[in-house]
Structures are given as C-alpha cells and as structure tokens.
XYZ file of C-alpha atoms in Angstrom:
751
model
C 60.217 1.922 30.195
C 59.622 -0.782 32.570
C 60.819 -4.575 31.853
C 57.330 -5.884 31.286
C 56.587 -3.181 28.774
C 59.562 -4.082 26.719
C 58.711 -7.687 26.704
C 54.934 -7.079 25.454
C 56.490 -4.708 22.573
C 58.990 -7.417 21.610
C 56.260 -9.949 21.611
C 53.839 -7.789 19.561
C 56.421 -7.276 16.799
C 57.664 -10.899 16.933
C 54.251 -12.819 16.733
C 52.726 -12.229 13.242
C 49.069 -11.264 13.590
C 46.923 -11.690 10.562
C 43.181 -10.996 10.132
C 42.944 -13.566 7.462
C 41.912 -16.427 9.869
C 42.058 -19.237 7.357
C 40.210 -21.624 9.523
C 37.046 -19.840 9.038
C 37.322 -20.829 5.166
C 38.194 -24.197 3.967
C 38.207 -25.432 0.376
C 35.722 -28.134 -0.405
C 36.243 -28.749 -4.161
C 36.804 -26.988 -7.537
C 35.458 -27.220 -11.104
C 37.190 -26.424 -14.327
C 34.501 -24.826 -16.830
C 34.667 -23.483 -20.255
C 32.626 -23.486 -23.552
C 35.722 -23.715 -25.776
C 34.943 -19.948 -27.092
C 35.375 -17.898 -23.922
C 37.846 -17.144 -21.038
C 38.204 -15.267 -17.982
C 35.196 -16.132 -15.631
C 33.915 -12.461 -14.482
C 30.642 -13.544 -13.024
C 29.043 -16.453 -11.288
C 25.494 -16.839 -10.007
C 22.834 -19.441 -9.221
C 19.110 -19.566 -9.565
C 17.110 -19.714 -6.273
C 17.033 -23.488 -5.571
C 20.795 -24.072 -6.729
C 19.894 -26.343 -9.720
C 21.409 -24.019 -12.372
C 24.598 -22.109 -12.234
C 25.538 -19.129 -14.695
C 28.981 -18.130 -15.736
C 29.706 -14.918 -17.287
C 33.021 -14.683 -19.341
C 35.025 -11.323 -19.950
C 36.191 -12.042 -23.446
C 37.028 -14.323 -26.373
C 39.404 -17.135 -26.221
C 41.430 -15.754 -28.955
C 41.604 -12.207 -27.550
C 39.862 -10.794 -30.639
C 37.259 -8.993 -28.804
C 35.354 -8.687 -31.817
C 32.380 -10.933 -30.990
C 29.785 -10.720 -28.144
C 30.454 -12.222 -24.697
C 28.335 -15.063 -23.452
C 26.785 -16.201 -20.105
C 26.669 -20.033 -19.975
C 24.358 -22.098 -18.277
C 25.181 -25.165 -15.989
C 22.959 -27.645 -14.704
C 23.308 -29.201 -11.217
C 21.961 -32.609 -10.222
C 22.638 -31.683 -6.626
C 21.530 -28.174 -5.763
C 24.777 -25.877 -5.057
C 27.033 -29.155 -5.729
C 29.437 -27.856 -8.508
C 30.837 -31.527 -8.913
C 27.484 -32.266 -10.405
C 27.558 -29.626 -12.842
C 27.012 -30.184 -16.539
C 27.211 -27.553 -19.522
C 23.683 -26.915 -20.681
C 24.930 -26.453 -24.480
C 25.457 -23.448 -26.832
C 21.774 -23.482 -27.455
C 20.970 -22.577 -23.729
C 23.476 -19.605 -23.337
C 22.972 -16.000 -23.490
C 24.843 -13.733 -26.099
C 25.414 -10.504 -24.644
C 24.602 -8.339 -27.578
C 23.561 -4.797 -26.860
C 23.455 -3.587 -30.602
C 26.485 -1.671 -30.579
C 28.908 -2.198 -33.293
C 32.063 -1.347 -31.318
C 32.517 -4.880 -29.381
C 36.479 -4.312 -29.409
C 36.060 -1.741 -26.514
C 33.532 -3.650 -24.326
C 34.659 -5.954 -21.392
C 31.800 -7.387 -19.342
C 32.191 -7.894 -15.367
C 30.186 -9.369 -12.548
C 26.561 -10.991 -12.884
C 23.600 -10.377 -10.786
C 19.906 -11.951 -10.975
C 16.910 -10.639 -9.759
C 15.016 -12.745 -7.282
C 12.302 -13.687 -9.817
C 14.883 -14.601 -12.270
C 13.367 -12.569 -14.999
C 16.290 -10.022 -15.405
C 20.011 -9.886 -14.735
C 22.587 -7.154 -14.559
C 26.259 -6.960 -15.679
C 28.810 -4.128 -15.889
C 30.512 -2.880 -18.995
C 33.929 -1.140 -18.960
C 37.244 -0.786 -20.167
C 40.468 1.332 -19.502
C 42.459 3.286 -21.726
C 42.527 6.370 -23.989
C 39.205 7.709 -25.100
C 36.992 5.012 -23.422
C 35.540 7.319 -20.769
C 31.930 6.577 -22.015
C 32.086 2.965 -21.858
C 31.383 2.653 -17.950
C 27.826 1.479 -17.819
C 25.518 -1.125 -16.303
C 23.354 -3.317 -18.443
C 20.087 -5.129 -18.069
C 18.749 -8.273 -19.860
C 15.232 -9.573 -19.577
C 14.031 -13.064 -19.697
C 10.637 -14.510 -20.840
C 10.971 -17.417 -18.307
C 12.586 -17.233 -14.950
C 16.318 -18.208 -15.062
C 16.083 -19.402 -18.834
C 18.700 -17.371 -20.207
C 18.308 -18.724 -23.714
C 15.297 -16.322 -23.726
C 17.614 -13.276 -22.728
C 16.986 -9.887 -24.623
C 18.852 -6.684 -24.157
C 16.688 -4.209 -22.161
C 18.504 -1.184 -21.145
C 21.690 0.379 -19.758
C 22.633 3.323 -17.693
C 24.061 6.733 -18.950
C 27.688 7.369 -18.942
C 28.907 6.524 -15.186
C 31.903 8.586 -15.714
C 30.054 11.893 -15.546
C 30.738 14.241 -12.840
C 27.260 13.891 -11.708
C 27.691 10.093 -11.169
C 31.027 10.136 -9.938
C 31.980 13.112 -7.632
C 31.125 14.345 -4.181
C 30.048 10.801 -2.560
C 31.643 9.337 0.593
C 33.694 7.084 -1.623
C 35.663 9.803 -3.057
C 36.541 11.159 -6.422
C 38.406 9.488 -9.334
C 41.095 12.077 -9.058
C 40.961 12.841 -12.772
C 41.563 9.329 -13.814
C 38.260 8.868 -15.390
C 39.673 7.348 -18.312
C 41.164 4.629 -16.201
C 37.995 4.452 -13.762
C 36.511 1.181 -14.841
C 33.099 -0.279 -13.735
C 33.559 -3.823 -12.476
C 31.334 -4.835 -9.711
C 27.553 -4.555 -9.575
C 24.895 -5.489 -7.217
C 21.002 -4.335 -6.974
C 19.192 -4.558 -3.674
C 16.205 -6.767 -3.713
C 13.270 -4.205 -4.368
C 15.404 -2.714 -7.131
C 15.556 0.737 -5.751
C 19.402 0.716 -5.324
C 22.342 0.057 -7.538
C 25.865 -0.391 -6.139
C 28.766 -0.220 -8.695
C 32.480 -1.059 -7.868
C 34.849 1.221 -9.599
C 38.578 0.505 -9.796
C 41.746 2.201 -11.083
C 42.555 -0.086 -14.222
C 45.787 1.481 -14.948
C 48.851 -0.837 -14.970
C 50.176 -0.616 -11.656
C 47.340 1.929 -10.506
C 47.274 2.883 -6.977
C 44.173 4.748 -6.781
C 41.736 3.215 -4.277
C 38.721 0.982 -5.190
C 35.356 2.730 -4.640
C 31.967 1.455 -4.033
C 29.298 4.011 -5.413
C 25.822 3.834 -4.333
C 23.043 4.814 -6.723
C 19.216 5.322 -6.559
C 16.512 4.449 -8.828
C 13.444 6.617 -8.926
C 11.710 3.717 -10.550
C 12.691 0.123 -9.187
C 15.024 -1.744 -11.811
C 14.881 1.279 -14.199
C 18.434 1.918 -15.137
C 17.542 5.169 -16.672
C 16.383 6.702 -13.526
C 19.753 6.877 -11.884
C 21.129 9.255 -9.282
C 24.347 9.018 -7.211
C 23.768 9.112 -3.578
C 26.126 11.537 -1.959
C 25.899 10.619 1.575
C 27.112 6.949 1.141
C 29.883 5.187 -0.438
C 32.985 3.178 0.545
C 36.592 3.724 -0.235
C 38.822 0.586 -0.345
C 42.275 1.121 0.725
C 44.678 0.010 -1.916
C 46.499 -2.181 0.507
C 43.139 -4.102 1.330
C 42.119 -4.932 -2.213
C 43.567 -4.080 -5.680
C 41.737 -4.113 -8.994
C 38.621 -5.710 -7.274
C 36.186 -7.313 -9.980
C 33.249 -8.413 -8.164
C 31.089 -7.407 -5.159
C 28.295 -9.416 -3.455
C 25.690 -8.906 -0.730
C 24.755 -11.370 2.045
C 23.045 -11.551 5.392
C 20.097 -9.750 3.879
C 22.115 -7.143 2.959
C 24.018 -6.278 5.871
C 27.412 -7.752 4.741
C 29.279 -7.012 1.502
C 32.052 -9.061 -0.025
C 34.576 -8.301 -2.896
C 37.492 -10.129 -4.647
C 40.822 -8.522 -5.308
C 42.045 -9.345 -8.652
C 45.911 -8.574 -8.136
C 46.376 -9.527 -4.539
C 43.849 -12.593 -4.176
C 42.129 -11.040 -1.116
C 38.438 -11.642 -0.325
C 37.473 -8.513 1.664
C 34.441 -8.655 4.032
C 32.392 -5.469 5.114
C 29.674 -5.121 7.408
C 26.992 -2.622 7.074
C 25.152 -0.874 9.874
C 21.940 -0.850 7.892
C 20.962 -3.367 5.108
C 21.954 -2.131 1.613
C 23.116 1.125 3.137
C 26.914 2.101 2.508
C 26.506 5.348 4.590
C 27.982 3.562 7.836
C 30.200 0.363 7.561
C 33.037 -1.394 9.045
C 35.811 -3.442 6.783
C 35.709 -6.553 9.075
C 38.982 -7.854 7.365
C 40.280 -9.936 4.433
C 41.320 -13.567 3.688
C 44.202 -14.624 1.187
C 42.911 -17.499 -0.544
C 46.332 -18.489 -1.738
C 46.947 -19.555 1.790
C 44.115 -21.956 1.487
C 44.288 -23.169 -2.118
C 45.861 -22.607 -5.493
C 43.875 -19.712 -6.680
C 45.139 -16.964 -9.009
C 43.713 -13.701 -9.697
C 40.365 -13.579 -8.207
C 37.563 -12.429 -10.354
C 34.055 -13.248 -8.919
C 32.389 -14.306 -5.655
C 28.983 -15.606 -4.706
C 27.282 -17.594 -2.063
C 24.531 -20.074 -1.371
C 21.358 -18.684 -0.307
C 22.065 -19.251 3.471
C 25.788 -18.262 3.102
C 27.501 -21.488 4.607
C 29.194 -22.111 0.932
C 31.278 -19.508 -1.002
C 32.181 -19.663 -4.771
C 34.992 -18.060 -6.252
C 35.809 -17.650 -10.035
C 39.465 -17.172 -10.840
C 41.616 -16.426 -13.926
C 43.455 -19.471 -14.685
C 43.138 -19.464 -18.582
C 46.384 -18.159 -19.420
C 48.060 -20.786 -17.426
C 45.664 -23.490 -17.748
C 44.322 -23.783 -21.445
C 41.680 -26.168 -20.381
C 39.604 -23.572 -18.899
C 38.798 -21.540 -15.819
C 38.000 -22.762 -12.427
C 35.399 -22.172 -9.728
C 36.324 -23.002 -6.191
C 33.955 -23.980 -3.555
C 34.753 -23.045 0.164
C 32.766 -24.202 3.262
C 32.514 -21.382 5.996
C 32.216 -21.803 9.716
C 29.208 -19.567 9.902
C 26.681 -17.821 7.554
C 28.166 -14.947 5.209
C 31.362 -14.583 7.338
C 35.053 -15.251 6.679
C 36.523 -13.508 9.753
C 36.759 -14.970 13.171
C 34.864 -13.300 15.945
C 32.621 -11.787 13.353
C 29.808 -14.534 12.939
C 26.366 -13.070 12.745
C 23.493 -14.200 15.268
C 21.051 -16.774 14.210
C 18.315 -14.144 14.180
C 19.734 -13.194 10.621
C 18.812 -16.559 9.173
C 15.157 -17.679 9.023
C 15.889 -21.401 9.151
C 18.145 -21.179 12.192
C 15.564 -18.931 14.004
C 12.619 -21.261 12.968
C 14.588 -24.235 14.396
C 14.891 -22.377 17.665
C 11.376 -21.081 18.035
C 10.017 -24.744 17.162
C 11.863 -26.127 20.249
C 10.321 -23.090 22.567
C 6.853 -23.911 20.805
C 7.056 -27.674 21.306
C 7.769 -27.269 25.094
C 5.018 -24.912 25.616
C 2.445 -26.751 23.449
C 3.194 -29.846 25.472
C 2.209 -28.043 28.670
C -0.884 -26.634 27.243
C -1.970 -29.930 25.691
C -1.500 -31.920 28.959
C -3.332 -29.471 31.094
C -6.138 -28.815 28.569
C -6.691 -32.584 28.588
C -7.126 -32.804 32.228
C -9.240 -29.816 32.341
C -11.463 -31.143 29.587
C -11.921 -34.270 31.586
C -12.978 -32.439 34.446
C -15.501 -30.386 32.597
C -16.762 -33.624 30.829
C -17.453 -35.212 34.377
C -19.014 -32.045 35.755
C -21.411 -31.852 32.874
C -22.433 -35.504 33.094
C -22.057 -36.126 36.876
C -25.816 -36.254 37.539
C -26.489 -38.818 35.076
C -23.248 -40.838 35.870
C -22.315 -40.512 32.215
C -18.644 -41.015 32.613
C -18.226 -43.292 29.439
C -17.927 -40.989 26.198
C -16.581 -41.104 22.827
C -14.906 -37.719 21.605
C -14.050 -36.553 18.360
C -11.939 -33.059 18.104
C -11.432 -31.053 15.128
C -9.210 -28.052 15.743
C -8.454 -25.694 12.641
C -5.806 -22.957 13.313
C -5.283 -20.088 11.085
C -2.188 -17.773 12.063
C -1.787 -15.284 9.362
C -0.837 -17.549 6.571
C -1.191 -20.406 9.074
C -3.649 -23.225 9.855
C -3.711 -25.982 12.424
C -5.871 -29.090 12.665
C -6.270 -31.286 15.585
C -8.522 -34.063 15.112
C -9.688 -37.617 16.150
C -10.071 -37.707 20.068
C -11.244 -41.024 21.599
C -11.762 -41.599 25.203
C -13.555 -44.464 27.248
C -14.326 -44.691 30.906
C -14.886 -47.896 32.663
C -17.423 -48.153 35.904
C -15.573 -50.550 38.375
C -17.791 -50.441 41.434
C -21.433 -49.653 42.651
C -20.601 -46.848 45.114
C -19.876 -43.606 43.276
C -17.825 -42.496 45.954
C -15.800 -45.501 45.722
C -15.486 -46.029 41.842
C -12.378 -45.476 39.904
C -13.119 -44.547 36.422
C -10.436 -45.206 33.793
C -10.104 -43.342 30.529
C -8.117 -42.605 27.646
C -7.876 -39.877 25.170
C -5.838 -39.866 21.667
C -5.137 -36.839 19.457
C -3.637 -36.002 16.217
C -2.559 -32.381 15.153
C -1.766 -31.155 11.931
C -0.925 -27.542 10.966
C 1.208 -24.783 9.520
C 2.637 -21.628 10.636
C 3.527 -19.359 7.820
C 6.723 -17.382 6.990
C 7.412 -14.304 9.181
C 10.004 -11.630 8.977
C 12.314 -13.649 11.204
C 11.334 -17.427 10.746
C 10.562 -19.745 8.145
C 7.493 -21.793 7.490
C 6.600 -24.432 10.190
C 4.565 -27.390 9.552
C 3.323 -29.063 12.792
C 2.227 -32.687 13.370
C 1.540 -33.981 16.757
C 0.326 -37.489 17.963
C -0.503 -38.369 21.530
C -2.601 -40.726 23.808
C -3.438 -40.055 27.619
C -4.367 -42.768 30.027
C -6.034 -41.613 33.055
C -7.946 -42.571 36.289
C -10.134 -40.553 38.612
C -12.593 -41.002 41.360
C -15.019 -38.791 43.179
C -13.823 -37.611 46.887
C -16.008 -37.523 50.090
C -16.553 -33.877 49.564
C -18.137 -34.393 46.085
C -14.936 -33.213 44.297
C -12.792 -34.985 41.867
C -9.183 -36.094 41.843
C -7.431 -37.963 39.273
C -4.057 -38.740 37.666
C -3.246 -38.755 33.732
C -0.135 -40.153 31.704
C 0.322 -38.835 28.356
C 2.818 -39.993 25.611
C 3.270 -37.736 22.767
C 5.240 -37.104 19.694
C 5.743 -33.654 18.145
C 7.203 -33.080 14.670
C 7.778 -29.609 12.945
C 9.207 -29.104 9.682
C 11.005 -25.848 9.294
C 11.547 -24.307 5.943
C 11.220 -26.264 2.762
C 14.711 -27.914 2.712
C 14.196 -30.495 5.219
C 14.801 -29.144 8.714
C 12.975 -30.821 11.282
C 12.422 -30.928 15.235
C 11.314 -34.428 16.226
C 10.268 -34.536 19.913
C 8.919 -37.310 22.106
C 7.296 -36.276 25.337
C 6.079 -38.050 28.506
C 4.004 -36.214 31.099
C 2.206 -37.216 34.190
C -0.618 -34.732 35.564
C -2.504 -34.857 38.612
C -5.793 -32.962 38.498
C -8.461 -32.036 40.931
C -11.741 -30.053 41.616
C -13.576 -29.197 44.787
C -16.747 -27.476 45.285
C -16.153 -24.363 47.464
C -19.668 -23.155 48.300
C -22.992 -24.895 47.864
C -21.917 -26.948 44.917
C -21.848 -23.734 42.723
C -18.287 -22.537 42.876
C -15.446 -25.045 41.969
C -11.518 -24.894 42.480
C -9.728 -26.673 39.762
C -6.223 -27.318 40.357
C -3.387 -29.157 38.204
C 0.259 -29.954 38.538
C 2.334 -31.829 36.153
C 5.927 -33.120 35.247
C 7.216 -33.977 31.982
C 10.234 -34.967 30.128
C 11.132 -34.162 26.375
C 13.673 -35.983 24.092
C 14.374 -33.941 20.603
C 16.293 -34.869 17.641
C 17.317 -31.655 15.688
C 17.960 -31.759 11.887
C 18.963 -28.444 10.220
C 19.373 -28.327 6.437
C 20.739 -25.257 4.646
C 21.760 -25.131 1.116
C 22.071 -28.967 1.004
C 24.389 -29.268 3.996
C 23.121 -30.847 7.274
C 23.762 -30.348 11.057
C 22.190 -32.798 13.505
C 21.856 -33.102 17.510
C 19.930 -34.433 20.234
C 18.368 -32.473 22.851
C 16.718 -33.492 26.265
C 14.732 -31.641 28.676
C 12.146 -31.675 31.421
C 9.195 -29.451 32.649
C 6.891 -28.570 35.483
C 3.662 -26.931 35.410
C 0.457 -25.986 37.002
C -2.851 -24.553 36.855
C -5.497 -22.890 39.125
C -8.974 -22.072 37.953
C -11.937 -20.696 39.992
C -15.514 -21.054 38.478
C -18.777 -20.010 39.883
C -22.209 -20.945 38.791
C -24.993 -18.291 38.944
C -28.355 -19.864 37.975
C -31.385 -17.998 37.063
C -34.522 -20.112 35.746
C -32.955 -21.973 32.926
C -29.892 -19.467 32.519
C -26.617 -20.371 34.004
C -23.815 -17.719 34.224
C -20.214 -19.083 34.904
C -17.639 -16.378 35.596
C -13.932 -17.678 35.998
C -10.470 -16.921 36.570
C -7.463 -19.053 35.774
C -3.758 -18.894 36.108
C -1.345 -20.877 34.132
C 2.404 -21.372 35.039
C 4.873 -23.592 33.420
C 8.690 -24.097 33.560
C 10.836 -26.101 31.035
C 14.408 -26.694 30.967
C 16.173 -27.689 27.642
C 19.458 -29.286 28.003
C 22.751 -28.273 26.244
C 23.490 -29.578 22.891
C 26.272 -29.476 20.167
C 25.714 -29.901 16.434
C 27.842 -31.611 14.133
C 28.037 -30.542 10.395
C 28.479 -27.424 8.264
C 27.745 -24.166 10.269
C 27.330 -26.019 13.322
C 26.398 -24.217 16.838
C 26.987 -25.200 20.430
C 24.007 -24.156 22.495
C 23.841 -23.930 26.186
C 21.193 -25.149 28.423
C 17.698 -23.036 28.042
C 15.108 -21.955 30.616
C 11.454 -21.489 29.038
C 8.965 -19.940 31.247
C 5.085 -19.669 30.375
C 2.668 -17.696 32.314
C -0.956 -16.900 31.315
C -3.705 -15.033 32.965
C -7.302 -15.651 31.959
C -10.771 -14.267 32.854
C -13.972 -15.519 31.127
C -17.471 -15.682 31.474
C -19.787 -18.512 30.150
C -23.393 -18.879 29.738
C -25.613 -22.262 29.785
C -29.257 -22.067 28.619
C -31.448 -24.904 29.300
C -34.090 -25.207 26.367
C -37.221 -26.726 26.873
C -37.988 -29.943 25.211
C -40.238 -32.869 26.003
C -37.952 -35.495 24.217
C -34.590 -34.141 24.650
C -32.468 -32.426 27.238
C -30.949 -29.468 25.182
C -28.472 -26.868 26.373
C -26.748 -23.908 24.448
C -23.741 -22.549 25.966
C -21.103 -19.709 24.984
C -17.923 -18.144 26.508
C -15.970 -15.087 26.347
C -12.343 -15.209 27.572
C -9.341 -12.824 27.759
C -5.958 -14.532 27.982
C -2.807 -12.592 28.638
C 0.433 -14.466 27.823
C 2.624 -12.501 29.995
C 5.966 -14.621 29.503
C 6.480 -14.959 25.832
C 10.545 -14.830 25.596
C 13.245 -17.232 26.052
C 17.130 -16.639 26.015
C 19.083 -18.592 23.240
C 22.702 -18.738 24.152
C 25.224 -20.317 21.596
C 28.535 -20.153 19.939
C 29.460 -21.490 16.543
C 31.550 -24.553 16.685
C 34.164 -23.586 14.496
C 34.517 -19.964 16.153
C 33.732 -19.662 19.758
C 35.312 -16.134 20.221
C 31.867 -14.483 20.141
C 29.194 -15.585 22.386
C 25.500 -14.961 21.594
C 22.738 -14.594 23.796
C 19.508 -13.834 21.635
C 16.134 -13.315 22.894
C 13.274 -15.034 20.967
C 9.603 -14.257 21.203
C 6.698 -16.445 20.392
C 2.838 -15.778 20.659
C 1.022 -12.640 21.598
C 0.395 -10.737 24.676
C -3.160 -10.117 24.334
C -5.671 -12.894 23.217
C -9.534 -12.929 23.061
C -11.210 -16.589 23.286
C -14.958 -17.017 22.224
C -17.028 -20.012 22.330
C -20.621 -21.178 21.252
C -21.907 -24.815 21.624
C -24.851 -26.845 21.890
C -25.525 -30.061 24.162
C -28.253 -32.541 23.273
C -28.924 -35.698 25.541
C -30.982 -38.294 23.794
C -33.507 -40.645 25.511
C -31.899 -43.921 24.360
C -28.551 -43.040 26.195
C -26.725 -41.299 23.901
C -25.641 -37.550 24.117
C -24.063 -35.223 21.713
C -22.399 -31.695 22.084
C -21.025 -29.193 19.343
C -18.647 -26.451 20.289
C -17.002 -23.747 18.111
C -14.277 -21.919 19.564
C -12.334 -18.835 18.301
C -8.976 -18.002 19.743
C -7.866 -14.444 18.626
C -4.317 -13.536 19.155
C -4.324 -9.632 18.806
C -2.445 -8.330 15.955
C -0.922 -12.041 15.428
C -3.682 -14.127 13.938
C -6.110 -16.537 15.303
C -7.311 -20.055 15.914
C -10.726 -21.654 15.082
C -11.545 -24.970 16.711
C -14.647 -27.201 16.401
C -15.345 -29.839 19.108
C -17.902 -32.977 18.369
C -18.600 -35.181 21.350
C -20.653 -38.258 21.436
C -21.649 -39.611 24.787
C -23.278 -43.063 25.764
C -24.692 -44.014 28.995
C -24.307 -47.754 29.688
C -26.507 -50.104 31.717
C -25.010 -50.718 35.254
C -23.575 -53.863 34.220
C -22.376 -52.943 30.861
C -19.026 -51.738 29.784
C -18.271 -50.103 26.400
C -14.833 -49.166 25.063
C -13.558 -47.646 21.623
C -10.064 -46.919 20.479
C -7.990 -46.121 17.431
C -4.502 -47.494 17.165
C -1.738 -47.242 14.898
C -0.117 -44.605 12.580
C -0.023 -45.766 8.806
C -2.581 -48.689 9.104
C -5.079 -47.384 11.632
C -7.274 -50.143 13.422
C -10.460 -49.463 15.392
C -11.287 -51.721 18.444
C -14.906 -51.909 19.830
C -15.388 -53.784 22.982
C -18.766 -54.524 24.656
C -18.797 -56.254 28.110
C -22.026 -57.395 29.991
C -22.660 -59.340 33.062
C -25.759 -61.608 33.130
C -26.537 -63.609 36.298
C -22.852 -64.063 37.095
C -21.757 -64.611 33.503
C -19.411 -62.242 31.790
C -19.955 -61.854 28.110
C -17.191 -59.991 25.915
C -17.428 -59.093 22.432
C -14.495 -57.400 20.526
C -14.592 -56.069 16.906
C -11.298 -55.186 15.338
C -11.588 -53.236 12.024
C -9.191 -51.822 9.436
C -10.162 -48.053 9.143
C -8.885 -48.074 5.551
C -11.273 -50.723 4.655
C -14.589 -50.182 6.759
C -16.493 -52.926 4.881
C -14.397 -55.569 6.570
C -13.642 -56.702 10.062
C -10.082 -58.197 10.538
C -11.049 -59.735 13.860
C -14.154 -60.901 15.618
C -13.833 -62.578 18.938
C -16.421 -63.657 21.662
C -15.709 -64.707 25.290
C -18.204 -66.191 27.829
C -16.857 -66.636 31.541
C -18.658 -67.381 34.846
C -17.491 -65.762 38.068
C -17.684 -68.049 41.153
C-alpha cells in the first residue's frame, strides 16, 4: 500500500464525518404549552394562514388514561410566530371521543388537517398484550374551517394489524410483533386518495425497524375504503430512527420527515414522485440535541413554505409546567441536510419573483417599442392634414386565464415650431398607467401588475418624406407576487430612436427602431412572515424592423406587413439577506418575435365627415421565451442551481377592428378594439380611444396629467396675434373637477 493511501485512510478515520449538518438548522425560540389536564405533545399543526396552532396530547396529566384526550387551540397574533401564541381556552378545544368505553388502551398520535380545515386525522395505538386491534386512524369533521370546538367523530379504519394491511409491502413485515406494532404517525395526501401510516416497534428496547406504509382510498378521505399498496413503503433502519412518532410531508409531497423519539433525530427522506414511497432516498438526519435542549422528540411540522420547522418534545416528566414546542429556522425550504436544498421551482412565490423580473424586462422593451411605433402610425395617418397634435386615451384590458390587465390614460401633445414641414420639429409626450393581474399557475403565484410611465419625444420629416425621431421614457413597474407581500419594484429609463422611410411610391414603408434602457429593481420576498431583500440593476438593448405595403383599390386599402423584434436584457447578480436567502448570478434575457399581419382600411363616403373603418389580423411567434436563472442558497453553497424559466406562449394571434372619424371643426376621433390571443395560454383585450385636434397655424395646444395620488390636469393654449403671444393655462384637480386650482394669463410681444 502506497504512503498516500495510508495517509488518506488515517485521515478518513480520524476526521469525524456527520450528515447532521447543524448549520442548516438553527433554533429561533421555544414555547411552553399546557392546559393543566394533558401531557406529552403528540401532534402540532397550523391553519392555512398561521393564525391558529393546534396541539394534540397523548394522555392525561395524572396518567389515569380514563378520560378522552384533547386537541387544544392557540391563537397567534403574528402568523406562525409561536411567541405570540395564547391559549384559546377549554371551550375551544376538541374532545377526542370516538364513542368507545375502553379509553385506558387508547393512545393518540400525530395530527393532520385537510387543506380546507373541515377535517383532521390522528392515529390510535397501544402496545402490549391483547392490544392488536387498537391500531387505527380516526377522522373528525368540523362544521367550520379550523374551528375545533365543532369537532365530531366521523369514522375510523379497520384493524391496521391485519395481514392484509400489514404484510408484503416494500416496508417489510412486522415479523410477528403485531402486538407491539403501534400506529403513531399519520399523513394524508392533498386530494385524499392516499394514507401514510408510521408503524413502530413499541416494545421496551425493541429493535425492529420503523416502517412507513402507504395505503390507497377508493373514495377520497374515506377511511373505510382502505387498501395496502404492496409496491410501496419505506423501512427505516433502527440506527436512523427509533420509536418514531410523527411524519410530515413537505415540498409539495416530495419530502418526508419523521422524528425519532428515542434518539432525538429528525430524518429527511426525498421521494422521486410526490406522495409516492415506491422510490425514495434517505437524505440524512439531524440530532437536535446538538442544537438545543430537546428531549424525546414527538412531532414535527412546518410553515407553508417550509422555512421554519416546529418540534414538539416530551418535557412533561422533567418539567411539570408543561411541554415545549421548539421553532427552528432553515437555510432553504423543507430541507435540513446540506447539499439537498430544493430548486426554487418547487416554491411558487420564489418562482413568481424570478418570472416577474423577466416579465418586467420584456415588458419594458415592448412598451418602449410600441410607443414609438404608435407615434409613427399617428403621424402617417394624419400627415396630409398636418394633424400632429393629439390627445390619446388608451384602455387596455388583459385576461390571461384567471388574469386581467388594464392600461389606461395616455396623453400626448405635439407642438408645431416652424412653418416649413421639412424643417419642423414636433415635440410630444405620452403618459401611461397599467393595472393588471396574472393568476396563479402550477409553478407561479398570482402576480398583480402596476405600471406608470411617461415618454417625451421629438421628431421631424426627412427630405425623402420619411420621419425620424427620438423618445425618452421614464417608467416604474410594480409586481406583487402572491398574497403575503412579495414585490418587485423596478424603475426604468429608456432612449429609443425611431424612423420610417418610404420605399416605393410612398406606399411601401420601412420602420426601424433601436433603443437602450436601464433597470433598477428592489426585491422583497415574504414567506411565512419571513422577509428577504435585495437590489438588482440591469441594462438592455433592443431593435425592431417593420415593412408595410399599401395596396389601394377604390376606397379600400390593404396593408400587409412583416415585423421582427429582438431585445437583450442583462440583469446583474444580487445576494439576498434574510431567512431562506439566495445568491443569484448575472442573468441574460433574450426576446425574439416574428410578426406577419394584414390590415385593411376602408374609406366610407360621407358629406360631413371623413370616416374610415379598419381591421387587422396578425400572427406573432414568440420564439425566445426562456431564460437561465443561476443561484445558490446563501447558507448552503454546495449545490449550484441552473433553472430554466419560461414566460408567454410560442403562437399568438392578434386581431383588430376600428373606426376613424374626422370632424369638420378640427377634431378627430378613432376607436380600436384589439384581441391578442396566446394560443393555449390566455388572451389580451385592448380598447384604444384617441381624440385629435388640428390647431390654427399660430395656435399651440397641450394637455397633460401629472401626479400619482393627487392627479392634476394642465390645459395650455398659446396663440400669436400680430406679434403678440397670448398664453392661457388652466390647472385642475381631477379629484375635484368642478374647481380650478389655478388660472394664469400671460401677454407678451415679440420684437
């Protein structure tokens, strides 16, 4: 044997290796509980929002075991914060009375509520002579969600110690120790089709392994329709856990935890499929005695998002004041073992926050591009009449599955500066407000959207009867993710150059856009009351090419078009602070869209008005909808994640119908309804209303809306009469339209 090999062997045996990794679990606080009658916590659970905690006790304080057991209720003023817990009182507890007379043989274990809070389950078992028939699961129903004072016994299983419900599964057989084979842990999957029962060898000094048996229900939540699944089940080695008393699922059913009563271990098991014990890996265990002063663990549960773990332990024999519940912070959701953190894709809030950042980057490019193209469209529509001063109002309603988006209030004003059209520079502005909601999906929480932006621009005609211009856009995007307060706030700055050029006989046009942007985001993630914060910067570049042709026949004009959009955003790296924090690397986001459309414009004859009706059908292929999200957990950098996140749909159809009306008194109106259908992924509805005004040669008109909470409107009218400039300004509070806050009049003469 070589010298190097000898050194490695010695090093291996001298260095203590452990899979407990106590750094992954830290105690935050503990709470002593008790109602004065009961002892030995054997079950802890919370209601959905964490404002109620329920505690199940194994037996009576005096060890008489002649009276029913209880489930107590505690109210939490701060969700999932046990330091704010207060006992609800004896009148609010549930008496576990199944109607049998032999209470002395009954011990109760574990506690599992259904998601709707209208039922809960616990196990019943004992060890000793002639007690084989006591291993069962009981169900209690509530008339109001999580109101345990309304509990009534509903049903129970048949004898779980029968051969048909014990033998021949992957968990192994009880080896003839049926009288000492006690049902202790219980869990039911979300849809009520599966039951999981933890069986232990309850003999004094028993060495038989603990077993997790998986059962099926032919009728959801019906304990009487039980059958043992033979191709599933988990056998827990005795050295891993002994006399386990509780099991708990996490991570959408892909993680399973159990508590060892005799050795104070919490064991973590990963399942290949959710709520399926046919294929699994025992990740490891943590000895809580290495972290805090625990003794004889009895129950385990977690907050909704798995960043806090709660352990009920047996302190009543040494601490007469009551039993304890310990609260622990975890580095990452539903994980106590280093190197086993789950990806954020298993957490809807986390996924929603990551997708929201992608959506903001892409939406900023789309809005900046569309603003410039809308400007070109308006000029081309009105260039013959030189109507380049307009008032626009946009209403944008979005519905994507359970979602809706509204974009409203667009205002713009243009100012004619010089007499010769080829030398004129037109100044314009456009403001926008967007409000919306994107509903809950299988991977992401609900997102509520609020966008405010204002654009300032200037453009002019070229010698070739084209148009070129520059726009500056300032925006603020806010997306609320979930319902706990998670939020992405992003400030954006964009500069966009736009131009259009006639290609042939003033009927074919080439529109080009190139732009640059900067993003600055504040990120707040809230999970189970815990907060993580970070700041993230970014920049982007984008461009668009659109070709349009006008085919005129009598009063009908057909306009086929093709368009290609491309954009690239780079979001900088960031590192969160707080519970469950992640360290995110720099992220590249690319967007590519190909569009092909056909529009039609029909001039309607009318003696008094110029009327045009128009429509459009357009196919949009969103050919780049994914982005890599690279990160590690701050408290556990062993495993590096590289998740691929997707947004939007590949195939989309846009349809549009509208009408233009030009009135004889210098006003114009156009209405457009647009439908954007993402095939298989929802749709967007848009209603555009635009009002235009053609001023006299020496008259300038402008209208604007300023402010956020207190909106102010400004109306400015300027006119030149014989070298005298007359300015009239009216400022109004939109919340009080009957009043003007300010009226100003100015008279100037130019020499």
